[in-house]
Amino acid sequence: MTLDQVPECTKVKILSIMDSNIRNRILGLGIVPGSVVEVVRTSPMGDPRMYRVFNKTISLRNSEANLVEVELLNDSIPLIFASDGEYIVEKLCGGRMFRVKVEKLGVSVGVKLKISNGELYIHEKKVVIGSGMKRKIILRRG
Amino acid sequence: MVISAALVGNPNVGKTSIFNRLVGARQYVANWPGVTVTKIEGATEWKGNTLHFIDLPGTYSLTSKTIDEKVTRDYLFFTPPNVSLLIADSLNPEQSFYLLIELLEITNSVILVMNSIDEIRNRGVKIDKFELEKHFGVPVVFTSAKTGEGIDELKDKIIEVANGKHSKKVLFDYGSRIENYINKVIKQIPDNVFTNKRYAALKFLEKDEFFYEKLKSHVNIECDEDFSSEISKTRYEHVVYIIKEAYSGNNLSYVKNINDRIDHILTHKIFGIPILIFVFYLVFKFTFEVMQPLSDLLDVAFSNLSEYVKSFGNNAFISLIADGVIGGVGGILVFVPNIFGLFLALGILEESGYLPRAAFVLDRLMYKLKLSGRAFMSLILGFGCNVPSIMTARGLPDEKERIGTILSSPFISCSARLPVYIMIIGIFFKGYKSEVLFSIYLISILLTAFSAYFINKIFFKGENVPLVMELPRYRVPTFRNIFIYTWNKGSHFLKKAGTIILVTSIAVWGLTYFPNHGNIDTSFASYIGKGLEIILKPLGFDWKISTALFFGGVAKEVIVSTISMLYGFAQGDISSAKMLLSQSLSPLSAYAFLVFVLLYIPCFATLATIKSETGSWKWVVFSVVYSFSLAYLFSYIVIFVGKAFIF
């Protein structure tokens, strides 16, 4: 997966950076293999996005973030990328409206989820959530 | 003893504030030879020594292809200063220490300056100075640019280091695999190519363009893999380890909270853009309304001064002083309060950390024009005056973007053109005032966008400008920094523009005064107008309009005064102006005239700024030719289309 595909609020680990003109600048900023980057927010028009590397906030265009190969961390998995298994909700990445909406479905921080055959279960009850909302629910492997 | 000291550091670590603390406002700004990166230097006396400081462009790495990095690296490598100061942000030391490791490969005469030490203390974090000195092998000074703490100690240390104290070589070990390759490369570098072989070998392995090209014919290593990621990774491992050893007390990560909350509002998905528009509305309001009374006062002062000088008699010399020098230079000086006001407002936005956010919010839009969000800030200022908009393009980190922004900003309709629009629209388009004005501003925006795109396409092959930008934490701007910021930028305008305008004002005066003692109709100026008329005839402009346009080349607001002089009506006397001007212009050619005034050659102050900012006449010539052609073309289209469809 490349960095530009990672949803907001998610932390990922850098695997490698593809060669380009600005590769050394990206490396100098601390986006080096092994370091952890958090996706902070997206600009109003969807591009560029803000990232946190160490304690600095930087901004990269999606076309540049596209050069950075990353992998998900065990305690920061957006629901949309979660494979079969058991998880605990770590964070809800959205405003109050969003939180109210997902809480009606039984999703709140600390709740256990199970995914089997690509379907989502909360307390053994099947729940259907749209992909937009799935991007905003961050899980930790349980 | 004269000691040269270079300031090296990441962007936004407070490098310039430290520089200001060290030398105050006694600094001078120049361009690096051959490139348009700003070179700021300044000197100060300390304990019988002259300390000469160079503020190098902010950079994250000394291995790169961008101009800023290259300038910094080449300076340090080819003309090493006596002492290099690595300014580090104590709150975010990782990237600073990374740069320090790179710097230590070039030189040993380094002082690590841990800035923002007051903020660290307030947060209950402790830094162990001796741990840092031990690991990096360089002296460490704790400073605060805000309070001035540590500055004297820093000056003392600079002298000590320049005298050869503290010098010891600390080699960073990149691990046996890479060290093996480094040694292999070192052995193959001929003595006459590089003396600092370890550095050259490292850069070769990192595939630094310059070193790679220089060495590839000498060096033969069996594997051609790219080591840059691995080398960077090793450096960061060092950095993380050293920070763990040297930092104690509270964890640094909670710094982010308050910033995130402000960012949530200022870069909000829905409110981000309206907030930005509102902020810039306030900047304009401040620049052009709050500062206006000062401008008006200057205006009155200059016209009174000119009247007073004229009261001494009526000869060529008095006319030169009154109309040429006072009238011409005064006409530009009335903009000074606006320009200082603008830089004051911008200084506050920049220092507080909002400007990079504005760039972040707008980047998508500018990306389409092959520019980045930062260029937008520069361009929008052009609505006030094109000069500061070109001057602020200095802040753009990318050469392509800077040139593109500089060359397209003259098409932003500046406030000096407004009096011309108001006069012509008042005379010819009474019923459609705002529509006509709006259409002119629309043409202005469209052609600016087109030019930015076009210039990138022809000169830089349509390459994208990368946006790798740090968003610094929000801070309350200090009075001191804003004062220095405003004074430096504003006085730069005064000096550069002032000299050129003085010369051209005298030249213009000479052309209108001679050979018939101030009779414009038969002056040299009128010959120029009559000469230009040949070219401008197809657009429906006669010699009087041509003369006005010629002088408008100096400063566009001069068009109004030239027209009123040539036709002999008082400024503001619409009814007689209408009658007289109708002899020269039809409504259609009047509209073509508006378009022409918008687009044709940038005023002298703008051209002078283009020259000083790009350092090359090539761009000045391009700007003149390009804008004149566009003006001619578009005015002709207006006439052609107008004749075909409307009349």
XYZ file of C-alpha atoms in Angstrom, chain B:
647
model
C 39.988 38.758 13.499
C 37.198 38.297 10.969
C 35.235 35.128 11.498
C 32.667 33.872 9.036
C 29.808 31.846 10.437
C 27.052 30.170 8.433
C 23.638 29.364 9.855
C 22.358 25.974 8.765
C 19.037 24.445 9.732
C 15.667 23.067 8.739
C 13.023 25.563 7.664
C 10.980 26.942 10.601
C 13.443 26.229 13.384
C 13.865 29.912 14.137
C 17.036 30.266 12.090
C 16.161 33.730 10.887
C 15.179 34.833 14.399
C 18.572 33.723 15.690
C 20.186 35.542 12.796
C 18.234 38.672 13.667
C 19.315 38.328 17.295
C 22.934 38.037 16.228
C 23.084 40.935 13.796
C 19.833 42.857 14.287
C 18.422 44.661 11.271
C 21.905 45.489 9.969
C 21.741 42.847 7.314
C 21.870 42.949 3.585
C 20.063 40.845 1.097
C 21.514 39.656 -2.185
C 21.022 36.788 -4.565
C 23.329 33.844 -4.790
C 25.251 34.108 -8.040
C 23.373 32.461 -10.863
C 20.310 31.465 -8.878
C 17.467 33.381 -7.324
C 17.823 32.100 -3.805
C 18.038 34.875 -1.282
C 21.375 35.405 0.373
C 21.167 37.203 3.691
C 24.346 38.387 5.336
C 25.166 40.594 8.248
C 28.018 41.403 10.564
C 28.539 42.320 14.173
C 31.441 43.132 16.494
C 32.175 40.881 19.448
C 35.115 41.182 21.808
C 37.344 42.712 19.185
C 36.378 40.298 16.456
C 34.173 40.844 13.444
C 31.601 38.103 13.148
C 30.251 37.805 9.641
C 27.057 35.771 9.436
C 25.473 34.091 6.419
C 21.928 32.841 6.729
C 21.775 29.813 4.415
C 18.473 28.639 2.920
C 16.573 26.272 5.188
C 16.967 22.641 4.213
C 16.266 19.131 5.468
C 19.069 17.432 3.674
C 22.400 18.189 2.084
C 21.850 15.587 -0.606
C 19.408 16.845 -3.094
C 18.478 18.270 -6.397
C 16.583 21.353 -5.329
C 18.205 24.757 -5.507
C 18.034 25.527 -1.775
C 19.744 22.324 -0.792
C 22.335 22.723 -3.503
C 23.132 26.303 -2.542
C 23.558 25.339 1.105
C 25.632 22.268 0.383
C 27.863 23.946 -2.221
C 28.482 26.864 0.066
C 29.536 24.625 2.935
C 31.556 22.314 0.750
C 33.335 24.676 -1.626
C 33.695 27.849 0.440
C 33.603 26.536 3.993
C 32.950 29.214 6.612
C 35.131 29.313 9.735
C 32.249 28.096 11.841
C 28.916 26.491 10.969
C 26.005 26.905 13.346
C 23.447 24.138 13.185
C 20.247 25.670 14.491
C 18.067 22.902 15.920
C 14.506 23.043 17.119
C 14.634 21.675 20.662
C 10.998 20.642 20.415
C 11.438 18.646 17.227
C 15.093 17.663 17.291
C 14.950 14.614 14.987
C 15.191 16.320 11.607
C 17.673 18.873 12.948
C 20.004 16.203 14.303
C 19.766 14.348 11.019
C 21.003 17.440 9.220
C 23.718 17.837 11.855
C 25.052 14.367 11.067
C 25.162 15.264 7.386
C 26.870 18.535 8.204
C 29.477 16.843 10.392
C 30.542 14.826 7.395
C 31.529 18.052 5.667
C 33.113 19.984 8.528
C 34.112 19.695 12.184
C 33.829 23.375 13.059
C 30.214 23.135 14.047
C 28.255 24.475 16.990
C 24.933 22.863 17.777
C 22.479 25.597 18.712
C 19.460 24.208 20.549
C 16.850 26.878 19.959
C 13.455 27.421 21.665
C 14.971 26.270 24.931
C 12.445 28.369 26.879
C 9.553 26.406 25.363
C 11.234 23.145 26.304
C 11.597 24.293 29.889
C 7.971 25.374 30.090
C 6.957 21.895 29.053
C 9.031 20.250 31.754
C 11.448 18.580 29.367
C 15.136 18.346 30.252
C 17.981 18.141 27.778
C 21.401 16.945 28.856
C 23.932 19.211 27.199
C 26.879 16.934 27.915
C 25.214 13.906 26.365
C 24.737 15.901 23.157
C 28.314 17.179 23.217
C 29.606 13.684 23.811
C 27.656 12.035 20.991
C 28.078 14.708 18.345
C 31.560 15.865 19.387
C 30.653 19.540 19.019
C 29.948 22.318 21.520
C 26.268 22.846 22.315
C 24.613 26.159 23.167
C 21.055 26.521 24.450
C 19.340 29.589 23.057
C 16.000 31.259 22.853
C 15.481 33.642 19.970
C 12.444 34.944 21.808
C 14.207 36.050 24.998
C 17.748 36.439 23.684
C 19.038 33.826 26.086
C 22.306 32.176 25.091
C 23.159 34.601 22.285
C 26.242 36.019 24.035
C 27.415 32.552 24.937
C 26.982 31.582 21.294
C 29.165 34.475 20.150
C 31.857 33.422 22.638
C 31.698 29.859 21.384
C 31.984 30.995 17.748
C 35.280 32.685 18.589
C 36.529 29.646 20.488
C 35.680 27.273 17.657
C 37.204 29.579 15.046
C 40.403 29.525 17.097
C 40.574 25.787 16.859
C 39.204 24.823 20.256
C 36.741 21.935 20.549
C 37.847 20.415 17.283
C 37.514 16.662 17.296
C 36.386 14.252 14.670
C 33.436 12.033 15.410
C 32.796 9.472 12.723
C 29.357 8.001 12.414
C 29.447 4.333 11.784
C 27.055 3.208 9.054
C 27.433 -0.466 9.832
C 29.936 -2.926 8.405
C 28.150 -3.475 5.091
C 27.962 0.198 4.137
C 31.328 1.055 5.710
C 32.793 -1.612 3.474
C 31.423 0.078 0.401
C 32.480 3.514 1.681
C 36.061 2.280 2.048
C 35.998 0.700 -1.398
C 34.867 3.974 -2.941
C 37.345 6.062 -0.920
C 40.236 3.976 -2.263
C 39.191 4.676 -5.837
C 38.772 8.462 -5.528
C 41.830 10.150 -7.049
C 43.553 12.701 -4.789
C 43.018 15.538 -7.206
C 39.236 15.158 -7.374
C 38.087 15.493 -3.775
C 40.018 15.924 -0.574
C 37.122 15.076 1.732
C 36.922 11.564 0.417
C 34.629 10.077 2.999
C 31.988 12.675 2.297
C 32.344 12.249 -1.456
C 32.103 8.474 -1.074
C 28.956 8.758 1.018
C 27.335 11.107 -1.464
C 28.307 8.793 -4.279
C 26.549 5.922 -2.547
C 23.548 8.136 -1.856
C 23.425 8.831 -5.609
C 23.812 12.556 -5.153
C 23.693 13.878 -8.710
C 26.817 16.041 -8.501
C 29.099 13.514 -6.819
C 27.758 10.611 -8.808
C 28.515 12.322 -12.133
C 31.989 13.377 -10.954
C 32.966 9.971 -9.652
C 31.266 7.430 -11.827
C 34.172 7.252 -14.263
C 36.681 6.667 -11.437
C 34.734 4.433 -9.158
C 33.902 0.893 -9.947
C 31.951 -1.063 -7.374
C 30.321 -4.275 -8.393
C 26.881 -3.516 -7.027
C 24.846 -0.587 -8.249
C 22.128 -0.556 -5.628
C 20.868 2.680 -4.173
C 22.025 3.093 -0.599
C 20.236 6.322 0.181
C 17.391 4.753 2.154
C 19.741 2.605 4.154
C 22.121 5.462 4.921
C 19.223 7.737 5.951
C 17.817 4.978 8.089
C 21.118 4.510 9.905
C 21.366 8.229 10.545
C 17.860 8.291 12.000
C 18.693 5.348 14.234
C 21.629 7.342 15.596
C 19.371 10.338 16.087
C 16.677 8.415 17.911
C 19.288 6.821 20.160
C 20.941 10.142 21.017
C 17.592 11.764 21.791
C 16.765 8.903 24.105
C 20.043 9.472 25.934
C 19.829 13.257 26.121
C 16.131 13.987 26.698
C 14.348 13.337 29.944
C 11.282 14.547 31.795
C 7.940 15.017 30.063
C 7.268 13.410 26.738
C 7.290 15.815 23.811
C 4.370 14.401 21.903
C 1.609 16.299 23.661
C 2.795 19.474 21.935
C 0.508 18.529 19.101
C -2.812 18.955 20.877
C -3.406 22.681 20.660
C -2.011 22.824 17.145
C -4.383 20.130 15.994
C -7.340 22.000 17.355
C -6.391 25.220 15.575
C -5.681 23.285 12.390
C -9.052 21.618 12.652
C -10.666 25.031 12.263
C -8.255 26.790 9.907
C -7.929 23.943 7.430
C -11.475 22.670 7.886
C -13.035 20.901 4.911
C -15.867 23.410 4.603
C -14.731 26.487 6.533
C -11.050 26.393 5.533
C -11.489 28.282 2.281
C -13.987 30.892 3.554
C -11.669 31.591 6.509
C -8.771 32.047 4.117
C -10.755 34.460 1.955
C -11.791 36.393 5.035
C -8.202 36.602 6.323
C -7.017 37.981 3.000
C -9.937 40.357 2.890
C -8.720 41.710 6.235
C -5.166 41.993 4.945
C -6.384 44.056 2.007
C -8.676 46.115 4.151
C -5.751 46.883 6.435
C -3.333 47.602 3.606
C -5.541 49.798 1.492
C -7.967 51.360 3.931
C -6.263 51.613 7.292
C -3.054 52.766 5.657
C -4.766 55.016 3.094
C -4.864 58.212 5.201
C -1.083 58.018 5.462
C -0.797 57.710 1.697
C -3.160 60.623 1.216
C -1.117 62.664 3.620
C 2.038 61.909 1.650
C 0.222 62.756 -1.563
C -0.816 66.150 -0.234
C 2.661 66.732 1.151
C 4.304 66.004 -2.186
C 1.949 68.137 -4.258
C 2.363 71.024 -1.805
C 6.112 70.606 -1.917
C 6.032 70.641 -5.698
C 3.810 73.776 -5.709
C 6.150 75.408 -3.248
C 9.187 74.683 -5.426
C 7.350 76.011 -8.481
C 6.683 79.271 -6.665
C 10.374 80.075 -6.974
C 10.096 80.708 -10.667
C 9.637 79.078 -14.003
C 12.794 77.663 -15.453
C 14.036 74.276 -16.543
C 15.782 73.481 -13.274
C 12.817 74.262 -11.077
C 10.550 72.299 -13.382
C 12.968 69.361 -13.172
C 12.854 69.388 -9.392
C 9.119 70.041 -9.084
C 7.667 67.901 -11.890
C 10.455 65.441 -12.505
C 11.911 64.528 -9.146
C 9.182 65.417 -6.652
C 6.289 64.546 -8.946
C 7.778 61.316 -10.226
C 9.318 59.896 -7.098
C 6.509 61.246 -4.940
C 4.023 59.423 -7.152
C 5.641 56.159 -6.132
C 6.427 57.082 -2.545
C 2.724 57.513 -1.821
C 2.517 53.718 -2.097
C 5.071 53.235 0.656
C 2.586 53.188 3.556
C 0.531 50.572 1.690
C 3.558 48.461 1.026
C 4.806 48.626 4.597
C 1.272 47.893 5.782
C 1.086 44.882 3.526
C 4.370 43.469 4.771
C 3.340 44.102 8.337
C 0.166 42.079 7.814
C 2.049 39.369 5.966
C 4.728 39.278 8.618
C 2.076 38.536 11.214
C 0.552 35.780 9.073
C 3.949 34.275 8.357
C 5.223 34.428 11.937
C 2.049 33.015 13.406
C 2.224 30.016 11.085
C -0.953 30.698 9.111
C 0.651 31.252 5.709
C 1.753 27.634 5.196
C -1.790 26.543 6.125
C -3.210 28.863 3.502
C -0.890 27.243 0.998
C -2.043 23.837 2.201
C -5.692 24.747 1.710
C -5.213 26.098 -1.800
C -2.579 23.820 -3.197
C -4.975 21.690 -5.254
C -6.087 24.733 -7.210
C -2.563 25.968 -7.916
C -1.392 22.478 -8.800
C -3.485 22.713 -11.950
C -1.360 25.687 -12.994
C 1.824 23.750 -12.226
C 2.414 25.952 -9.230
C 1.985 25.180 -5.564
C -0.194 26.709 -2.878
C 2.609 28.953 -1.768
C 2.569 30.824 -5.079
C -1.052 31.785 -4.522
C -0.051 33.947 -1.582
C 2.368 35.854 -3.750
C -0.067 36.268 -6.608
C -2.943 37.532 -4.513
C -0.766 40.356 -3.238
C -0.477 41.527 -6.823
C -3.958 43.012 -6.578
C -2.376 45.601 -4.350
C 0.870 46.113 -6.196
C 2.859 43.745 -8.388
C 6.150 44.688 -6.736
C 5.587 43.017 -3.362
C 4.001 40.066 -5.092
C 7.217 39.497 -7.025
C 9.283 40.138 -3.933
C 7.410 37.607 -1.834
C 8.007 35.004 -4.538
C 11.430 34.832 -2.899
C 9.890 32.587 -0.296
C 9.071 29.925 -2.876
C 11.400 26.977 -2.541
C 11.313 25.899 -6.163
C 13.086 27.723 -8.972
C 10.502 26.852 -11.648
C 7.715 28.009 -9.459
C 9.479 31.218 -8.546
C 10.100 32.202 -12.172
C 6.557 31.213 -13.154
C 5.097 33.276 -10.352
C 7.317 36.278 -11.000
C 6.495 36.373 -14.712
C 2.776 35.857 -14.366
C 2.167 38.242 -11.488
C 2.268 41.435 -13.602
C -1.066 40.335 -15.122
C -2.730 40.609 -11.760
C -4.512 43.906 -11.972
C -2.785 46.092 -9.402
C -4.350 49.042 -7.667
C -2.394 51.540 -9.769
C -4.457 50.516 -12.790
C -7.703 51.183 -10.978
C -7.675 54.991 -11.524
C -7.410 54.360 -15.276
C -10.341 51.950 -15.246
C -12.378 54.333 -13.154
C -11.787 57.240 -15.513
C -12.486 55.317 -18.732
C -15.436 53.392 -17.342
C -16.881 56.598 -15.900
C -16.713 58.232 -19.311
C -17.722 55.448 -21.681
C -19.595 52.773 -19.736
C -21.738 54.649 -17.285
C -24.590 52.170 -17.263
C -22.427 49.054 -16.862
C -19.737 50.180 -14.471
C -19.387 47.122 -12.279
C -19.890 44.667 -15.148
C -17.093 46.202 -17.195
C -14.785 46.396 -14.185
C -15.583 42.818 -13.269
C -14.831 41.660 -16.803
C -11.405 43.323 -16.663
C -10.586 41.591 -13.376
C -11.801 38.319 -14.825
C -9.496 38.710 -17.835
C -6.710 39.517 -15.388
C -7.200 36.336 -13.387
C -7.607 34.132 -16.458
C -4.484 35.471 -18.124
C -2.442 35.173 -14.937
C -3.445 31.542 -14.666
C -2.786 30.968 -18.346
C 0.635 32.635 -18.128
C 1.729 30.590 -15.143
C 0.828 27.444 -17.035
C 2.288 28.638 -20.329
C 5.610 29.787 -18.836
C 6.092 26.496 -17.065
C 5.227 24.649 -20.260
C 7.704 26.437 -22.510
C 10.601 26.992 -20.109
C 10.348 24.055 -17.758
C 8.697 21.412 -19.956
C 5.546 21.340 -17.859
C 7.186 19.771 -14.825
C 5.247 19.753 -11.612
C 6.489 21.725 -8.687
C 6.753 19.398 -5.724
C 5.143 20.373 -2.471
C 7.063 19.055 0.481
C 6.328 21.631 3.091
C 6.469 21.729 6.809
C 3.535 23.171 8.709
C 5.211 24.804 11.689
C 3.467 24.992 15.031
C 1.425 28.109 15.689
C 3.154 30.806 17.678
C 2.381 34.283 18.874
C 4.496 36.509 16.641
C 7.046 38.681 18.402
C 7.069 42.401 17.818
C 10.807 42.274 17.181
C 10.644 39.749 14.344
C 7.706 41.442 12.664
C 9.444 44.773 12.834
C 12.601 43.386 11.238
C 10.558 41.491 8.618
C 8.562 44.574 7.657
C 11.556 46.862 7.658
C 13.738 44.567 5.559
C 11.124 43.893 2.894
C 9.813 47.442 2.830
C 13.176 49.171 2.690
C 14.164 46.796 -0.078
C 11.279 48.195 -2.123
C 12.355 51.733 -1.289
C 15.931 51.170 -2.397
C 15.479 49.074 -5.511
C 12.375 50.725 -6.881
C 13.352 54.177 -5.680
C 16.546 54.483 -7.686
C 15.019 53.278 -10.938
C 11.997 55.481 -10.525
C 14.141 58.522 -9.847
C 16.037 57.965 -13.086
C 12.958 57.293 -15.196
C 11.041 60.210 -13.710
C 13.837 62.530 -14.740
C 13.898 60.973 -18.211
C 10.131 61.326 -18.618
C 10.259 64.882 -17.450
C 13.032 65.632 -19.968
C 10.973 64.153 -22.790
C 7.905 66.234 -21.979
C 9.796 69.445 -21.223
C 12.085 69.638 -24.230
C 12.430 71.076 -26.805
C 9.619 73.606 -26.240
C 9.775 74.400 -22.533
C 6.965 72.283 -21.267
C 4.647 72.372 -24.252
C 3.666 68.719 -24.421
C 2.014 68.844 -27.849
C 5.342 69.506 -29.500
C 7.633 67.783 -27.042
C 9.832 64.771 -27.686
C 7.190 62.792 -25.865
C 4.665 63.663 -28.532
C 7.037 62.388 -31.210
C 7.255 59.128 -29.341
C 3.473 59.035 -29.162
C 3.201 59.755 -32.854
C 5.726 57.035 -33.563
C 3.809 54.555 -31.446
C 0.566 55.537 -33.109
C 1.732 53.725 -36.257
C 1.790 50.461 -34.342
C -1.267 51.114 -32.210
C -3.509 52.451 -35.000
C -5.184 49.068 -35.649
C -6.406 49.135 -32.053
C -7.996 52.533 -32.584
C -5.517 54.512 -30.449
C -4.314 57.919 -31.671
C -1.068 59.679 -30.733
C -2.405 61.171 -27.536
C -3.530 57.799 -26.231
C -0.221 56.337 -27.416
C 1.732 58.981 -25.514
C -0.298 58.250 -22.386
C 0.426 54.541 -22.796
C 4.098 55.278 -23.260
C 4.299 57.125 -19.968
C 2.037 54.593 -18.372
C 4.910 52.204 -18.909
C 6.697 53.967 -16.057
C 3.773 53.647 -13.695
C 0.266 52.897 -14.860
C -1.433 55.543 -12.771
C 0.514 58.095 -14.836
C -1.884 57.371 -17.726
C -4.633 59.362 -16.028
C -2.463 62.400 -15.433
C -0.966 62.253 -18.948
C -4.390 62.037 -20.561
C -5.724 64.938 -18.548
C -2.618 66.958 -19.446
C -2.786 66.120 -23.148
C -6.484 66.803 -23.513
C -6.396 69.699 -21.105
C -9.198 68.874 -18.704
C -9.158 68.845 -14.957
C -9.080 65.421 -13.315
C -12.622 64.606 -12.241
C -14.304 66.909 -14.786
C -16.234 64.094 -16.468
C -18.436 66.022 -18.891
C -15.684 67.885 -20.700
C -13.450 64.817 -20.479
C -16.127 62.778 -22.193
C -16.477 65.250 -25.004
C -12.738 65.535 -25.536
C -11.910 61.860 -25.174
C -14.671 60.834 -27.584
C -12.594 62.435 -30.326
C -9.965 59.753 -29.749
C -11.859 56.714 -28.567
C -15.081 54.952 -29.400
C -16.685 52.815 -26.679
C -15.274 49.793 -28.443
C -11.716 51.122 -28.619
C -12.133 52.384 -25.049
C -12.722 48.804 -23.952
C -9.735 47.692 -26.014
C -7.791 50.431 -24.230
C -8.793 49.016 -20.830
C -7.633 45.558 -21.866
C -4.428 47.037 -23.200
C -3.743 48.945 -19.967
C -4.330 45.771 -17.984
C -1.951 43.645 -20.014
C 0.763 45.725 -21.612
C 4.289 46.023 -20.234
C 4.748 45.899 -16.453
C 5.559 49.250 -14.888
C 9.195 50.199 -14.293
C 9.113 49.381 -10.621
C 7.849 45.905 -11.501
C 10.459 45.430 -14.219
C 13.184 46.591 -11.836
C 11.974 44.073 -9.299
C 11.880 41.307 -11.893
C 15.487 42.131 -12.720
C 16.626 42.170 -9.126
C 14.707 39.030 -8.179
C 15.645 36.872 -11.158
C 19.082 38.432 -11.548
C 18.761 38.319 -15.319
C 17.739 40.674 -18.108
C 16.464 37.697 -20.053
C 13.317 37.516 -17.960
C 12.807 41.264 -18.113
C 12.933 41.168 -21.910
C 10.662 38.149 -21.973
C 8.191 39.866 -19.687
C 8.074 42.997 -21.838
C 7.760 41.165 -25.147
C 5.295 38.606 -23.843
C 3.004 41.082 -22.121
C 3.065 43.522 -25.021
C 2.170 40.767 -27.469
C -0.654 39.554 -25.248
C -1.950 43.095 -24.847
C -1.876 43.705 -28.581
C -3.469 40.398 -29.375
C -6.295 40.708 -26.872
C -7.054 44.332 -27.647
C -7.150 43.447 -31.318
C -9.516 40.563 -30.594
C -11.773 43.007 -28.770
C -11.809 45.355 -31.753
C -12.204 42.559 -34.284
C -14.959 40.696 -32.458
C -16.656 43.950 -31.523
C -16.752 45.157 -35.106
C -17.919 41.829 -36.465
C -20.725 41.146 -34.027
C -21.825 44.269 -32.268
C -21.391 47.288 -34.447
